[in-house]
Coordinates of C-alpha atoms in Angstrom, one line a residue:
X1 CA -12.1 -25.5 22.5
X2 CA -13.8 -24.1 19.3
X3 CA -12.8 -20.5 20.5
X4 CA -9.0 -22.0 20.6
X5 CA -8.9 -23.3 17.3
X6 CA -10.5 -19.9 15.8
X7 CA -7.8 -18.3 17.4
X8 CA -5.2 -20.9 16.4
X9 CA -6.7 -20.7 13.0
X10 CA -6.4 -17.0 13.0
X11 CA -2.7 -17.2 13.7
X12 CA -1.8 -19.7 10.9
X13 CA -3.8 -17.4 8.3
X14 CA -1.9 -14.5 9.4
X15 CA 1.6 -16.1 9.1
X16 CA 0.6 -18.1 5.8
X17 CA -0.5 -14.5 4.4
X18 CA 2.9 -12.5 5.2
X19 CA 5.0 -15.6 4.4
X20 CA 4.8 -13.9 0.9
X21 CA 6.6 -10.8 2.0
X22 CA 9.7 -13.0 2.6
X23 CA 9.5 -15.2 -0.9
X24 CA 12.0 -11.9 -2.2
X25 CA 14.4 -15.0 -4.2
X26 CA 11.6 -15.5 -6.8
X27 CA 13.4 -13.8 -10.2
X28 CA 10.0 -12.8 -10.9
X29 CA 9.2 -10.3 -7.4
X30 CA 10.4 -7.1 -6.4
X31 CA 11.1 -6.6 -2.4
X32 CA 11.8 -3.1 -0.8
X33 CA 12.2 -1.5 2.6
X34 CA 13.5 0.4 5.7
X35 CA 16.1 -0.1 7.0
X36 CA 17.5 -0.9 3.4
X37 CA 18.4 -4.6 3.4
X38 CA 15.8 -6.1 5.4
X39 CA 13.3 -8.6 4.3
X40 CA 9.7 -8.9 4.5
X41 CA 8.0 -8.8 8.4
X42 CA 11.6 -7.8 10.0
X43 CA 11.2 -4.4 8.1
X44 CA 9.7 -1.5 9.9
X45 CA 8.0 -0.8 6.9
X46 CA 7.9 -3.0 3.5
X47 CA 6.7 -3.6 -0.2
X48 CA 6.8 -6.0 -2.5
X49 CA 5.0 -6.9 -6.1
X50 CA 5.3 -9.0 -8.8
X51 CA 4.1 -8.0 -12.3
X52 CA 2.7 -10.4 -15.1
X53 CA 2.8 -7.1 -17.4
X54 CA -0.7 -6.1 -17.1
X55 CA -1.6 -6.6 -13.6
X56 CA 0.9 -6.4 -10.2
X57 CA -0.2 -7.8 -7.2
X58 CA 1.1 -5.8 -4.3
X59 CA 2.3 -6.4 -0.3
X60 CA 2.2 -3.6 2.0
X61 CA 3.6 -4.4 5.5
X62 CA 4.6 -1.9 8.7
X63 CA 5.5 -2.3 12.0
X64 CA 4.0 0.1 14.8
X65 CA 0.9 1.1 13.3
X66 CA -2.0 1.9 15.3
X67 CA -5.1 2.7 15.1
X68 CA -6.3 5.8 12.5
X69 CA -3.1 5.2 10.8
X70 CA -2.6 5.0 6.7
X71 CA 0.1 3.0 5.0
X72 CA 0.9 3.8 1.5
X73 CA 3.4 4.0 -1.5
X74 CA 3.4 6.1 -4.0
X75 CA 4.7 5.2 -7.4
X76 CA 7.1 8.3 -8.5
X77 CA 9.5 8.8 -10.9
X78 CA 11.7 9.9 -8.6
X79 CA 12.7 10.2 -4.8
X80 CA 10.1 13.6 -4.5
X81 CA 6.5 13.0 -3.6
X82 CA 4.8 14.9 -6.5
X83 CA 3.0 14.3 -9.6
X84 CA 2.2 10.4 -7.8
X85 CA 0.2 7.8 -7.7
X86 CA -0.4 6.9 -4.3
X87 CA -2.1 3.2 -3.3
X88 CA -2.7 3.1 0.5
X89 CA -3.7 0.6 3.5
X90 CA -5.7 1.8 6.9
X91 CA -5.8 0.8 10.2
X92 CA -9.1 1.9 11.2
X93 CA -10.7 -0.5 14.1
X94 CA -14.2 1.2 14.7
X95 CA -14.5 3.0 11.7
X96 CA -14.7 0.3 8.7
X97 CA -16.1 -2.6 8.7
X98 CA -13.4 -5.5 8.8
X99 CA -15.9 -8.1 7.1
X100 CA -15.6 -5.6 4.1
X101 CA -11.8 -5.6 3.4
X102 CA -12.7 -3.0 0.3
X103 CA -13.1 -0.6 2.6
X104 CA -9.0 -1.0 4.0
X105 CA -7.2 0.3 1.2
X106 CA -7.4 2.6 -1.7
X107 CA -5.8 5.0 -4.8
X108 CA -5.1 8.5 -4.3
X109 CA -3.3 10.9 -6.3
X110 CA -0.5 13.4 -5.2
X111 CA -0.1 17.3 -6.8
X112 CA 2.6 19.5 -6.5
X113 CA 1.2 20.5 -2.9
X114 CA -1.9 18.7 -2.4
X115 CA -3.9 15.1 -2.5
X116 CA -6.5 14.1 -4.0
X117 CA -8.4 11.3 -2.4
X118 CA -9.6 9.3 -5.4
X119 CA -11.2 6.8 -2.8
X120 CA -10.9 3.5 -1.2
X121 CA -11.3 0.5 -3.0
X122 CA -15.4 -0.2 -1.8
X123 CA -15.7 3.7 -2.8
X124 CA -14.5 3.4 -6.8
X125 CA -16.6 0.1 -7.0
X126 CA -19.7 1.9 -5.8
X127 CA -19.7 4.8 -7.5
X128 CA -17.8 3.4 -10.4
X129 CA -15.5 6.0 -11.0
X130 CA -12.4 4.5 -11.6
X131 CA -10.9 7.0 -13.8
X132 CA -7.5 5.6 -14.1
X133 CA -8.1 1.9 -14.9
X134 CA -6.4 0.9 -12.3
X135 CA -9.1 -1.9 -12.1
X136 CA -8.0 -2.4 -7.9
X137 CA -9.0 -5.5 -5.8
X138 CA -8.1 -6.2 -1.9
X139 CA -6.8 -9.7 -1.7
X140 CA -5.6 -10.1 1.7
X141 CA -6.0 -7.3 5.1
X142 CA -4.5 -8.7 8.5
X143 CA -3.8 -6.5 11.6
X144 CA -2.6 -7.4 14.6
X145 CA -1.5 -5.6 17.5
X146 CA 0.9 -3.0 16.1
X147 CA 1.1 -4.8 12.7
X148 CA -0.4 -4.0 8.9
X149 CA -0.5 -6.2 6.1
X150 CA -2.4 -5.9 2.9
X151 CA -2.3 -7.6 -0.3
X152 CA -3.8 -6.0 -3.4
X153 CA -3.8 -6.4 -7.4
X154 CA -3.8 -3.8 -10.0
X155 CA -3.3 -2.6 -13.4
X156 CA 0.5 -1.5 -14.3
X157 CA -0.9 0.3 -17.3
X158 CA -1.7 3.3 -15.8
X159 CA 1.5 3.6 -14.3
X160 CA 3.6 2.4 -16.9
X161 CA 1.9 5.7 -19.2
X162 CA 1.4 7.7 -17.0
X163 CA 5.3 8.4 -16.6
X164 CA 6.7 6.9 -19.1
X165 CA 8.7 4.1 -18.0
X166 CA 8.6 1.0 -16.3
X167 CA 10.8 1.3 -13.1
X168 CA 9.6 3.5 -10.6
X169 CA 10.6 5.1 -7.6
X170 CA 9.2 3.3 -4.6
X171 CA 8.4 6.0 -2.1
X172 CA 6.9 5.3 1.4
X173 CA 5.2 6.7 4.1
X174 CA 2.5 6.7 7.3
X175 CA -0.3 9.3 8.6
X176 CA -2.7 9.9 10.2
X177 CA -6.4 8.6 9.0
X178 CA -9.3 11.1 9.8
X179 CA -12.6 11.3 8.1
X180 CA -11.5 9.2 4.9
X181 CA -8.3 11.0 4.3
X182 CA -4.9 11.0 4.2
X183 CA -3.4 13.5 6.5
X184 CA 0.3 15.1 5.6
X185 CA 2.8 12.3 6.1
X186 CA 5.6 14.7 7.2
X187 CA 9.1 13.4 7.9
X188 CA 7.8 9.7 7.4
X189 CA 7.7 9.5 3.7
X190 CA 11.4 7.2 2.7
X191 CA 12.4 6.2 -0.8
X192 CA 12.9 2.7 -0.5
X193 CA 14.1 1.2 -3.7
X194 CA 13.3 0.8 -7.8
X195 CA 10.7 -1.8 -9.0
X196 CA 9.8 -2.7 -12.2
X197 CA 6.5 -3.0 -13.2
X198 CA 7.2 -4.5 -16.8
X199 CA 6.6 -8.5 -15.8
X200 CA 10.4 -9.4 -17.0
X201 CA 13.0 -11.4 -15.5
X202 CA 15.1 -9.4 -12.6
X203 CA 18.5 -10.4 -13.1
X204 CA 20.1 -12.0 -10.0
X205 CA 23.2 -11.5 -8.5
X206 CA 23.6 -15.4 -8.8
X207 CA 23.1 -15.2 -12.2
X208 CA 25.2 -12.4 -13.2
X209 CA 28.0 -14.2 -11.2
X210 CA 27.4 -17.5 -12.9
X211 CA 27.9 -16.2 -16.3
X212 CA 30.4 -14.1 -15.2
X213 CA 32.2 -17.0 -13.9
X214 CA 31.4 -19.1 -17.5
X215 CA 32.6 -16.3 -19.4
X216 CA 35.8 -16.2 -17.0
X217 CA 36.5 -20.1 -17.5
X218 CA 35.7 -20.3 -21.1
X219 CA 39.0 -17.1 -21.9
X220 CA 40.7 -19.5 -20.0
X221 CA 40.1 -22.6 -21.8
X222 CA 40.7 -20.5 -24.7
X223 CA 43.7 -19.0 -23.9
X224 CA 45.2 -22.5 -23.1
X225 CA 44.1 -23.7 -26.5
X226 CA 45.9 -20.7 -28.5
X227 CA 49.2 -21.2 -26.3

């Protein structure tokens, strides 16, 4: 019976964690994928984050990921994989320890032609090295089957100066995980959409209809008035 209700518990945790993925109305949260379009879990690979201005906290979700497999974006300023930060999620069953959920994501930075593993989250704490600031923290890991989710919150600072500007190319992709780095990513690596990091408003279509509307009805009124 207790071995039931772990599991049942389990379950619930798991769906409560990636219900986030699909709260994409909020004016505040950015949501992004493959195929374009989709939402959340029914993406084959997804990312979302919403920004206060000085921290994000970030969802990274795929579909078909198995074992010794990273998950990552990289924040670009534009659609080529160079120059990039890169903040990543692993799938590693028997070589981390999931009761130390540091150890499941991390930064790493991308060159012209190479990476540069800066080093997972339980790395930069221990050896304190976080050159960038980015001041990371894993907030959520759940894998199931095929499945990867990971929450995490970090600085948009070094982002935001690092290129310049506060939308950014979202640019995803998948490899292979051996010895505690990220393998080339080859043909996997999408772009799948602009966020913007700056903690403002996103207009909404809504709302740009709605004042469109208003603006519409009020020539109108005016018009009518006049003649």
């Amino acid at each position: 019976m207790l071995f039931k209700l772990a599991i049942l518990s389990s379950l619930l945790a798991l769906v409560a964690s990636r219900t986030h993925l699909t709260d994409c109305l909020d004016e505040d949260k950015y949501c992004v994928g493959l195929p374009r379009g989709c939402i959340g879990t029914e993406c084959y690979v997804s990312f979302s984050t919403i920004s206060n201005g000085t921290h994000a906290e970030i969802e990274i979700f795929g579909n078909d990921i198995l074992d010794k497999t990273w998950l990552g974006i990289a924040y670009s300023a534009d659609k080529v994989m160079k120059d990039d930060f890169v903040v990543f999620c692993i799938r590693d069953d028997k070589g981390t320890n999931i009761n130390n959920i540091d150890e499941m994501g991390g930064l790493a930075y991308n060159d012209d032609h190479s990476n540069e593993m800066i080093g997972t989250i339980a790395a930069i704490k221990k050896q304190k090295k976080d050159e960038y600031k980015f001041n990371m923290e894993m907030v959520e890991y759940e894998k199931e089957d095929k499945t990867l989710y990971c929450k995490m919150t970090h600085r948009v600072d070094p982002v935001i100066t690092h290129f310049n500007m506060t939308k950014v190319e979202i640019l995803m992709a998948k490899g292979v995980w051996i010895k505690g780095q990220l393998t080339y990513h080859g043909k996997t690596r999408n772009n799948v959409g602009i966020v913007d990091l700056s903690g403002k408003k996103k207009e909404t279509k809504s709302a740009a209809g709605s004042f469109a509307f208003f603006s519409t009805a009020m020539t109108f009124i005016a018009a009518k008035m006049l003649f």
